[in-house]
mmCIF file with all atom_site columns, C-alpha atoms in Angstrom:
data_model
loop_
_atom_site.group_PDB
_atom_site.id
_atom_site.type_symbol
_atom_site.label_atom_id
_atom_site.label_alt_id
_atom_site.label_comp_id
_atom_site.label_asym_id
_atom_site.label_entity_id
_atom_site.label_seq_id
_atom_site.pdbx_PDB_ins_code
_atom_site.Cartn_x
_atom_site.Cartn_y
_atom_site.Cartn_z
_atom_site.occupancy
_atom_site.B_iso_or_equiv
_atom_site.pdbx_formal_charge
_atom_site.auth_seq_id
_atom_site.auth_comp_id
_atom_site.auth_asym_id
_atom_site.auth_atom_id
_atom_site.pdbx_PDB_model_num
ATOM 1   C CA . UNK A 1 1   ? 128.905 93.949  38.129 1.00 38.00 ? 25  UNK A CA 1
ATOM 2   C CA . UNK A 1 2   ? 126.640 94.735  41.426 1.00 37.00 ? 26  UNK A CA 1
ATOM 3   C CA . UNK A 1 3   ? 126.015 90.883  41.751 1.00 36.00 ? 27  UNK A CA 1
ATOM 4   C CA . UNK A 1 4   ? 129.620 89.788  41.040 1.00 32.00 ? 28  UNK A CA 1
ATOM 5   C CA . UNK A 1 5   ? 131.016 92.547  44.393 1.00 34.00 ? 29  UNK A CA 1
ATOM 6   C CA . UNK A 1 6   ? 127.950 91.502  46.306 1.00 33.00 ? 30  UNK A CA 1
ATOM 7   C CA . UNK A 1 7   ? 128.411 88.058  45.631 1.00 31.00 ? 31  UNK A CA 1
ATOM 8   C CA . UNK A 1 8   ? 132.323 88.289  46.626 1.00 36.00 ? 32  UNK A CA 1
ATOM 9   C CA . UNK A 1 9   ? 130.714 90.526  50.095 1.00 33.00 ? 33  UNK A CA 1
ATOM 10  C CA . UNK A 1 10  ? 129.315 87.388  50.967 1.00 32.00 ? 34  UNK A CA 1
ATOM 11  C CA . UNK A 1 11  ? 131.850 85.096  50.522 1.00 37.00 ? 35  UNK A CA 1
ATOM 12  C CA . UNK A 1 12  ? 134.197 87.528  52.469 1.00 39.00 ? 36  UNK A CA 1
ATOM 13  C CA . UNK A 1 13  ? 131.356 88.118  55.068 1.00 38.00 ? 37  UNK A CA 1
ATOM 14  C CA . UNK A 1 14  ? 131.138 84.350  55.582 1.00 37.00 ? 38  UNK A CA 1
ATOM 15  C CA . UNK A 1 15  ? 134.884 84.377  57.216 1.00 40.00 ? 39  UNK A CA 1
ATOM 16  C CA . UNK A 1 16  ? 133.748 86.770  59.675 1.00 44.00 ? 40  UNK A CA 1
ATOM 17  C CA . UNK A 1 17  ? 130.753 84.710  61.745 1.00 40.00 ? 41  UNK A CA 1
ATOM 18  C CA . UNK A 1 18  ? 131.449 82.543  64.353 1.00 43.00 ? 42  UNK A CA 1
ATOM 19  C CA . UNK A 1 19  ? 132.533 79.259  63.590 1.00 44.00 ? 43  UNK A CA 1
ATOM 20  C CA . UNK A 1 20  ? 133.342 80.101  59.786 1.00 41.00 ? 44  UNK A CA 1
ATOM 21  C CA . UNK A 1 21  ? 136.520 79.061  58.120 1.00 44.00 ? 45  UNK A CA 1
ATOM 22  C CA . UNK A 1 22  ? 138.293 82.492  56.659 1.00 46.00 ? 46  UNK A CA 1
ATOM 23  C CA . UNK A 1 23  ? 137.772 83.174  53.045 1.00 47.00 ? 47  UNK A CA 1
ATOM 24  C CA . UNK A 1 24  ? 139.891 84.670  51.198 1.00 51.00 ? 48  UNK A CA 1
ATOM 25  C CA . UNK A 1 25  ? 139.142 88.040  49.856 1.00 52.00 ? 49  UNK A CA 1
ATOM 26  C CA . UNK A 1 26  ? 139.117 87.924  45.934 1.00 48.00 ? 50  UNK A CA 1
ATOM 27  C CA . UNK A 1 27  ? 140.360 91.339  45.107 1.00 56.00 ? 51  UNK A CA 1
ATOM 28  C CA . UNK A 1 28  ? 143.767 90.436  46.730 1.00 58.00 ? 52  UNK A CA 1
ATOM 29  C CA . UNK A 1 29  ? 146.227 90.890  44.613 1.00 66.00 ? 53  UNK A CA 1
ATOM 30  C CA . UNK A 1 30  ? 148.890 88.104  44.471 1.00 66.00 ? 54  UNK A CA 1
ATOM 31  C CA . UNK A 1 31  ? 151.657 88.673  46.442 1.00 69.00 ? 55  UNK A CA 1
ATOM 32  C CA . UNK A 1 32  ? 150.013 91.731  48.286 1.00 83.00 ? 56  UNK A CA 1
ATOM 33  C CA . UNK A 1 33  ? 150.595 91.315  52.090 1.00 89.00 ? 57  UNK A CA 1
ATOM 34  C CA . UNK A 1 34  ? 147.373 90.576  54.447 1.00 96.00 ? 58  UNK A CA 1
ATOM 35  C CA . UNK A 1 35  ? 146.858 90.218  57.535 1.00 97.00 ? 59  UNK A CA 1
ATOM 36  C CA . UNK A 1 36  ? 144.739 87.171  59.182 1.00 97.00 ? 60  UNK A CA 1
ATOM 37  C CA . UNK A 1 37  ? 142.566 88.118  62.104 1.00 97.00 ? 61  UNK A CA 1
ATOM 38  C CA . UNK A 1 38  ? 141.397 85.591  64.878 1.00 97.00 ? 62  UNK A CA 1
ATOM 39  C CA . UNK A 1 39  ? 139.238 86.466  67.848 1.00 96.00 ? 63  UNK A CA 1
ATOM 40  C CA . UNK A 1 40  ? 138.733 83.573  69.881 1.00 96.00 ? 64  UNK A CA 1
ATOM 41  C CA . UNK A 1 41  ? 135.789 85.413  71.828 1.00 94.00 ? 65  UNK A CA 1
ATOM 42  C CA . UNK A 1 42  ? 134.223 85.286  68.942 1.00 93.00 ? 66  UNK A CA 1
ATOM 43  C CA . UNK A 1 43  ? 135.337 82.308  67.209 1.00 95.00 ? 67  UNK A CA 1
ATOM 44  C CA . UNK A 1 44  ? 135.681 84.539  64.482 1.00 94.00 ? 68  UNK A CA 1
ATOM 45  C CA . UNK A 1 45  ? 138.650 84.872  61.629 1.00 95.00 ? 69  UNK A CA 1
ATOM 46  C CA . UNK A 1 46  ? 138.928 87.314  58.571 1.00 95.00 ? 70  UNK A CA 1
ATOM 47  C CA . UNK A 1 47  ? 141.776 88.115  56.199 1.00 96.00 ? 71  UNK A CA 1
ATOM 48  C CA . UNK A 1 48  ? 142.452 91.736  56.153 1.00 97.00 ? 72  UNK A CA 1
ATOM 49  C CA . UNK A 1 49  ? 143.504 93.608  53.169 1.00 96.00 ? 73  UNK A CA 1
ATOM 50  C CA . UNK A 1 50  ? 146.107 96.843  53.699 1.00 96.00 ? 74  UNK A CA 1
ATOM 51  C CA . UNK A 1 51  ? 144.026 99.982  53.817 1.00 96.00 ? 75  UNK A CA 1
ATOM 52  C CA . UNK A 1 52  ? 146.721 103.032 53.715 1.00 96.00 ? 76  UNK A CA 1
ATOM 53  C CA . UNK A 1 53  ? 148.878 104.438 56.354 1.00 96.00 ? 77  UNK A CA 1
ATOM 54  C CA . UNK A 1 54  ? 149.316 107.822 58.531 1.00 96.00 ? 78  UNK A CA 1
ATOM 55  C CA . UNK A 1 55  ? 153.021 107.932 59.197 1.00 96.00 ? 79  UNK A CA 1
ATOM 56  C CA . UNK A 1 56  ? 153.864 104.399 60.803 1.00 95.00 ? 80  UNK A CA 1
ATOM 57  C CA . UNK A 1 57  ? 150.460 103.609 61.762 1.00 97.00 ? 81  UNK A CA 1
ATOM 58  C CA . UNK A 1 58  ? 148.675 101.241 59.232 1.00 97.00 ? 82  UNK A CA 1
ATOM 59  C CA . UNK A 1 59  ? 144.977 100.477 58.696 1.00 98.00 ? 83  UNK A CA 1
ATOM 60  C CA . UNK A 1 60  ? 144.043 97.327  57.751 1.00 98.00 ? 84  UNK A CA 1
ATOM 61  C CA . UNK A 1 61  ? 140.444 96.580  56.829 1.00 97.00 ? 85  UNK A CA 1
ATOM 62  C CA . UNK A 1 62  ? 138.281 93.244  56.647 1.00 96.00 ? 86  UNK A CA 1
ATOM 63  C CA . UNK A 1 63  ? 135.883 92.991  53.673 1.00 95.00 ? 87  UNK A CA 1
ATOM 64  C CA . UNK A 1 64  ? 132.865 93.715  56.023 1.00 92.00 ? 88  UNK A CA 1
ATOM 65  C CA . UNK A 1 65  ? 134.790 96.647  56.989 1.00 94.00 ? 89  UNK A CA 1
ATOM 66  C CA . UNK A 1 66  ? 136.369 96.450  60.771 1.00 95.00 ? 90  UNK A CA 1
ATOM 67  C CA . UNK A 1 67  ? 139.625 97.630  60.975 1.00 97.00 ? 91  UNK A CA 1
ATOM 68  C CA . UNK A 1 68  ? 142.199 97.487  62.682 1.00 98.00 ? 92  UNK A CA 1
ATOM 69  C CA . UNK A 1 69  ? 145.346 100.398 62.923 1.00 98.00 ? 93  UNK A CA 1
ATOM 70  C CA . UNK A 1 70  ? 148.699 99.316  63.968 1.00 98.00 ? 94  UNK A CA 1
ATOM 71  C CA . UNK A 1 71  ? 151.501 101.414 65.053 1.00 97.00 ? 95  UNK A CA 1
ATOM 72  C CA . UNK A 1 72  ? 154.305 99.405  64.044 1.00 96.00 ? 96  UNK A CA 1
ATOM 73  C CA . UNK A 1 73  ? 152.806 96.389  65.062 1.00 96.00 ? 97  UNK A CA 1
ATOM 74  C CA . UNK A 1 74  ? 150.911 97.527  68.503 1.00 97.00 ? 98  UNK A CA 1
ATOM 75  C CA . UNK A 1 75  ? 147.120 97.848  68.301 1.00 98.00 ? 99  UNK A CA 1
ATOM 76  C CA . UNK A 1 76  ? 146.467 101.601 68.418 1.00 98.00 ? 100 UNK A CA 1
ATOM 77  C CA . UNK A 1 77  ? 142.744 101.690 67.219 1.00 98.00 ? 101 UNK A CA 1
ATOM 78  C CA . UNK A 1 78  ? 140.222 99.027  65.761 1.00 97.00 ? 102 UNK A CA 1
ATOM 79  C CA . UNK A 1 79  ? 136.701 99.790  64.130 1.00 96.00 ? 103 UNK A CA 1
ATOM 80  C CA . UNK A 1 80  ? 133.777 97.257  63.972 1.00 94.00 ? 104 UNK A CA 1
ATOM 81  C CA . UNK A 1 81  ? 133.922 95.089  66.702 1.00 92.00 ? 105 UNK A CA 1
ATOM 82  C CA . UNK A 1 82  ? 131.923 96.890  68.809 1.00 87.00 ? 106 UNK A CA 1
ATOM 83  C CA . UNK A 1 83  ? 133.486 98.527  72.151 1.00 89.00 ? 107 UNK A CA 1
ATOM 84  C CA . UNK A 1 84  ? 136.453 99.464  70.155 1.00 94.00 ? 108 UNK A CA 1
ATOM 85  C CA . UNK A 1 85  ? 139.410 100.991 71.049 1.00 96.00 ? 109 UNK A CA 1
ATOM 86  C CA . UNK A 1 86  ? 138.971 104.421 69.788 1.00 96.00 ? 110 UNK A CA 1
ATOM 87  C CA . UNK A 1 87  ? 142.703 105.316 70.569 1.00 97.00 ? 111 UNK A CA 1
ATOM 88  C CA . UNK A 1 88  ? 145.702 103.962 72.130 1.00 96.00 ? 112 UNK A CA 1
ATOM 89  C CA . UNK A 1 89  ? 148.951 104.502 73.295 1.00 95.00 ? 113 UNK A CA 1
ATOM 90  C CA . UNK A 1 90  ? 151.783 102.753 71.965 1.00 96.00 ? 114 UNK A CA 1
ATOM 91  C CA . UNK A 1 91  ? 154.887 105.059 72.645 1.00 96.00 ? 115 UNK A CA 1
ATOM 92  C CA . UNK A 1 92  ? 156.129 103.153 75.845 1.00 96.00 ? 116 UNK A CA 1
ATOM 93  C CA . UNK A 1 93  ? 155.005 99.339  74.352 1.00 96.00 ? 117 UNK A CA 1
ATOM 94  C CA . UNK A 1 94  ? 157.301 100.089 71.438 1.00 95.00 ? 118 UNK A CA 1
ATOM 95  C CA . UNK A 1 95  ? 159.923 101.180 73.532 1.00 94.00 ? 119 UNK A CA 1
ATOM 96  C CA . UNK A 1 96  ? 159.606 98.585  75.559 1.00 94.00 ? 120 UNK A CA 1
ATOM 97  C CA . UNK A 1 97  ? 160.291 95.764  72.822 1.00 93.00 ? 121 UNK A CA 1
ATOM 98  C CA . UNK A 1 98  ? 163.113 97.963  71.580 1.00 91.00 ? 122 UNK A CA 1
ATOM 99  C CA . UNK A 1 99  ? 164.760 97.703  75.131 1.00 86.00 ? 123 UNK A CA 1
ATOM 100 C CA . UNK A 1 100 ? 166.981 94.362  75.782 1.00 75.00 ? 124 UNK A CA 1
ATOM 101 C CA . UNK A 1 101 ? 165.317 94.256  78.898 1.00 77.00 ? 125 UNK A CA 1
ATOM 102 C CA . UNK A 1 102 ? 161.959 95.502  78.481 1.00 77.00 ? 126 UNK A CA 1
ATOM 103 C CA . UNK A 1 103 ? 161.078 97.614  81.425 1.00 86.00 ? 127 UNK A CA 1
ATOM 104 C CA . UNK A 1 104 ? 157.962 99.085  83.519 1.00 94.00 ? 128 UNK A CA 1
ATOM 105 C CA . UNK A 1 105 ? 155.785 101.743 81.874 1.00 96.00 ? 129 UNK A CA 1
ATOM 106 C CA . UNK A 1 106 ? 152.035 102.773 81.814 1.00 96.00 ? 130 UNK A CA 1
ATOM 107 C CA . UNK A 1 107 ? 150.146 102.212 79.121 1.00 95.00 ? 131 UNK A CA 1
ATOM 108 C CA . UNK A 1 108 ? 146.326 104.579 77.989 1.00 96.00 ? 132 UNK A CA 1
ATOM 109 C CA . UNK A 1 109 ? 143.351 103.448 75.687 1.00 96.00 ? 133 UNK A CA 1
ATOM 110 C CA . UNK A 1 110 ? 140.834 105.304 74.566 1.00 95.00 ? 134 UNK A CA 1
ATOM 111 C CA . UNK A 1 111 ? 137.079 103.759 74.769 1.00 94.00 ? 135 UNK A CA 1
ATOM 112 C CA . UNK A 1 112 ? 132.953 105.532 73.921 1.00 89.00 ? 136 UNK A CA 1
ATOM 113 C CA . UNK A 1 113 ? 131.081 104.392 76.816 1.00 84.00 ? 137 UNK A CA 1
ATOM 114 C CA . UNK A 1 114 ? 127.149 103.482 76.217 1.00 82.00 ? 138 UNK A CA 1
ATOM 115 C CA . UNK A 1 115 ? 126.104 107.446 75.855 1.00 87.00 ? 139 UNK A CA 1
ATOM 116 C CA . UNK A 1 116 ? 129.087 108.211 73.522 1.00 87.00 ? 140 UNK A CA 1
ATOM 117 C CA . UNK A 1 117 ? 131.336 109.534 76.043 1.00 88.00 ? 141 UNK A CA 1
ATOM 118 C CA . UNK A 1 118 ? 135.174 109.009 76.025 1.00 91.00 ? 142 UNK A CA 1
ATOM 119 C CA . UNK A 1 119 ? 136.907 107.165 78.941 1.00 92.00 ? 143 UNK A CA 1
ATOM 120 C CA . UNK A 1 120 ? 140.532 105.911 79.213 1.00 93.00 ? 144 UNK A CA 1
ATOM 121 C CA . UNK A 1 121 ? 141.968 102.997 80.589 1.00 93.00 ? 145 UNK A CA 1
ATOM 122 C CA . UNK A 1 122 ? 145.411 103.689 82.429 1.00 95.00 ? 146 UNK A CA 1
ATOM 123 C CA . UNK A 1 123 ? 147.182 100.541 82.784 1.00 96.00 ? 147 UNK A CA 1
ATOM 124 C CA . UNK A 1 124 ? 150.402 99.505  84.669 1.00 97.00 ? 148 UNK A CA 1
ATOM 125 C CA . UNK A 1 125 ? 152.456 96.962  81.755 1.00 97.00 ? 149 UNK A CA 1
ATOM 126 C CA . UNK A 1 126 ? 155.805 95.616  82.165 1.00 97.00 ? 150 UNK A CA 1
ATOM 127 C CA . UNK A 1 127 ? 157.414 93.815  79.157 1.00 96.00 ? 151 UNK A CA 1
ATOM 128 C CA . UNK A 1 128 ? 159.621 90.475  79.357 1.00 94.00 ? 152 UNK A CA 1
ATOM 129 C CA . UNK A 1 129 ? 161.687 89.820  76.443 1.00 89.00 ? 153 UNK A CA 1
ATOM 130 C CA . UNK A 1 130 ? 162.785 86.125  75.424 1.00 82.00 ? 154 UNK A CA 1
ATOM 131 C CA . UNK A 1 131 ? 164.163 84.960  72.131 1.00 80.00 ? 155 UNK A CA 1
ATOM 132 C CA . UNK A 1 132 ? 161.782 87.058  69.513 1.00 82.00 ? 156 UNK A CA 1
ATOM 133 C CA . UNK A 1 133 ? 159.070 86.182  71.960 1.00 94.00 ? 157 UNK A CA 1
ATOM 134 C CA . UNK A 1 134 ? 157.366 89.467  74.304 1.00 95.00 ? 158 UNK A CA 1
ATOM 135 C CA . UNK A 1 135 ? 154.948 89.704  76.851 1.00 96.00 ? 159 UNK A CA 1
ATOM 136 C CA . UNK A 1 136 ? 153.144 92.628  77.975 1.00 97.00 ? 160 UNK A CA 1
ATOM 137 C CA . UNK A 1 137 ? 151.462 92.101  81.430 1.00 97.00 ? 161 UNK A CA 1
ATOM 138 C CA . UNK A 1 138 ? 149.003 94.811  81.788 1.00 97.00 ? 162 UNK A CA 1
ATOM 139 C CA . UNK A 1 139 ? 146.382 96.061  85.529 1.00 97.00 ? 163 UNK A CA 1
ATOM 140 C CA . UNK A 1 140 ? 144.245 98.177  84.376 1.00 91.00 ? 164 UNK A CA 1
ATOM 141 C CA . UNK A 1 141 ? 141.488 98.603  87.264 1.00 84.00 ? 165 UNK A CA 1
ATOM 142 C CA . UNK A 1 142 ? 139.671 95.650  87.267 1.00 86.00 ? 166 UNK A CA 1
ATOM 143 C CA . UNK A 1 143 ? 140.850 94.149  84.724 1.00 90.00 ? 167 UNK A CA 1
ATOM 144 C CA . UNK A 1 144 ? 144.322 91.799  83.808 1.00 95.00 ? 168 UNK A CA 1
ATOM 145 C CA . UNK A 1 145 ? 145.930 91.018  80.338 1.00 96.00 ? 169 UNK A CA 1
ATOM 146 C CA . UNK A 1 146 ? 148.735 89.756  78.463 1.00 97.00 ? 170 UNK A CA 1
ATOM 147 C CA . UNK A 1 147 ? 149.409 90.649  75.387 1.00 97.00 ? 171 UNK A CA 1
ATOM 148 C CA . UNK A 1 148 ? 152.168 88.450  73.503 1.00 97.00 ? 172 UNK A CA 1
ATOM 149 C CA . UNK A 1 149 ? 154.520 89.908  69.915 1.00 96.00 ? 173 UNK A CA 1
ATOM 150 C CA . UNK A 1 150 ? 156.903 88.038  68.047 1.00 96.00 ? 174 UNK A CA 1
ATOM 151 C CA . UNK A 1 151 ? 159.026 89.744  65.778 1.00 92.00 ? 175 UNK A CA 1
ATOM 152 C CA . UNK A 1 152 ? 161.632 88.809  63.134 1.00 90.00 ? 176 UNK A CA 1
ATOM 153 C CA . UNK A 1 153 ? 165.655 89.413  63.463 1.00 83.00 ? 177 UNK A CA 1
ATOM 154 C CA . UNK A 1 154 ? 165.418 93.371  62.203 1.00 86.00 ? 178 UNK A CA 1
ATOM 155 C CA . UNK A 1 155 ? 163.080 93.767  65.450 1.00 85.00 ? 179 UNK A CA 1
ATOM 156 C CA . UNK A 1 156 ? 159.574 94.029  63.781 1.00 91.00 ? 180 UNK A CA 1
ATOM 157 C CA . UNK A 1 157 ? 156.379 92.513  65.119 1.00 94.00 ? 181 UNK A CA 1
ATOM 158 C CA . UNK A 1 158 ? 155.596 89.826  63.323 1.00 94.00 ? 182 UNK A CA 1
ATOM 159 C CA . UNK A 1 159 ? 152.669 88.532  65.019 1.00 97.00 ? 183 UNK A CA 1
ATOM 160 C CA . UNK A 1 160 ? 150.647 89.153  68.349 1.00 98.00 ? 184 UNK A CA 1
ATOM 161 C CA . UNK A 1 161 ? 148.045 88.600  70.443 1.00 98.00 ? 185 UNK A CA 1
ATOM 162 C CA . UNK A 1 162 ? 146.800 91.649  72.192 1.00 98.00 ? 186 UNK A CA 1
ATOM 163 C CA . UNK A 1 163 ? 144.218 93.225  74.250 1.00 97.00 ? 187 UNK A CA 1
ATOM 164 C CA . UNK A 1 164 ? 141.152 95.386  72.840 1.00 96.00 ? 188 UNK A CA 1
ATOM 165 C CA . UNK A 1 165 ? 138.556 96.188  75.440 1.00 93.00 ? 189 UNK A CA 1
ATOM 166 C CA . UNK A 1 166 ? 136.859 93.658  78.365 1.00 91.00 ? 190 UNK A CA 1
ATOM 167 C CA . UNK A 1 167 ? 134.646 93.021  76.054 1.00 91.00 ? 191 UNK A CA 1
ATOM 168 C CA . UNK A 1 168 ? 135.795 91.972  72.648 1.00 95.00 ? 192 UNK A CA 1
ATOM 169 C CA . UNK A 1 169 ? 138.960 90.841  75.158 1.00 95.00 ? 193 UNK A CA 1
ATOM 170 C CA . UNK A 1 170 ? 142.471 89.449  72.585 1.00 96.00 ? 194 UNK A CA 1
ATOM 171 C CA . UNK A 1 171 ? 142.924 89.233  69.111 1.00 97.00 ? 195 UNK A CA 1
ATOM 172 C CA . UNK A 1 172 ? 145.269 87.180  67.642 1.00 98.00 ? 196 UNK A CA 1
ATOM 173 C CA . UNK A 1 173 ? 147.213 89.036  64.823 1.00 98.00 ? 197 UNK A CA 1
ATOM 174 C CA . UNK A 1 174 ? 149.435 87.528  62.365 1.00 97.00 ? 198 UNK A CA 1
ATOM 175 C CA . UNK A 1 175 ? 150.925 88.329  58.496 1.00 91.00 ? 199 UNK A CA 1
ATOM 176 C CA . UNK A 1 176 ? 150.218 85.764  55.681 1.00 91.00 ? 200 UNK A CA 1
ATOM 177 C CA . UNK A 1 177 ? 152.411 85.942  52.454 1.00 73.00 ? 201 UNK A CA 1
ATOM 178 C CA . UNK A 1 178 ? 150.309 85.236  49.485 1.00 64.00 ? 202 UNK A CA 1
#
């Protein structure tokens, strides 16, 4: 049994390196919802597999385990990757694709720094809204992003492309119906 799950490890693991096609994981049900993963910094891809939920903030978790936790469809934490977001806001980003005409708001992430000390991010984000199509343009001291949502007719993110730290820089998030 030991070789069978470390056998299946390595196929999953295998959708995780750069320049790998995704595998799918093999303890996926059918018909149980995933979540595909691309980080073009990377050139990396992995199918993510529904992990629980806190309230309406869901963890989703790769085979090699990195996470990711979305509230309602916003990036709030992800595990893994290395300079992770430890925390994140998503209060005003939420409201913000709720509003017909998006807005202005500030926007904080939390982040360990090289001798496991906790710095934020503070960044200035206004949203544009167009036809089920978002986008979040974020300052945040040095550094610029736009993060992108889609969602469906009842309002619900669909898919994205956000923002996780200078480093790891966007992820591409979408859900795949098996």
């Amino acid at each position: 049994m030991r070789s069978l799950a470390a056998l299946a490890l390595v196929s999953a693991l295998a959708g995780c390196l750069p320049g790998q096609q995704v595998v799918p994981d093999p303890s996926a049900a059918p018909g149980e919802a995933l979540l595909r993963v691309d980080i073009p910094s990377r050139n990396a891809s992995a199918l993510l597999k529904r992990a629980g939920s806190n309230g309406d903030v869901e963890t989703w978790i790769s085979p090699d385990n990195v996470s990711i936790a979305l509230r309602q469809g916003v990036v709030v934490a992800t595990r893994g990757l290395g300079f992770d977001m430890m925390g994140g806001d998503a209060g005003n980003t939420l409201a913000a694709l709720a509003a017909p005409g998006g807005g202005v708001y500030r926007r904080q992430m939390r982040y360990l720094t090289g001798d496991n000390h906790s710095t934020w991010i503070a960044a200035g984000c206004g949203m544009k809204a167009g036809d089920g199509r978002f986008e979040e343009r974020c300052l945040a001291r040095r550094d610029r992003f736009t993060n992108l949502y889609w969602t469906d007719g009842a309002g619900r993110v669909i898919r994205s492309r956000q923002w996780i730290s200078p480093q790891v820089g966007q992820i591409d998030i979408g859900r795949v119906a098996r």
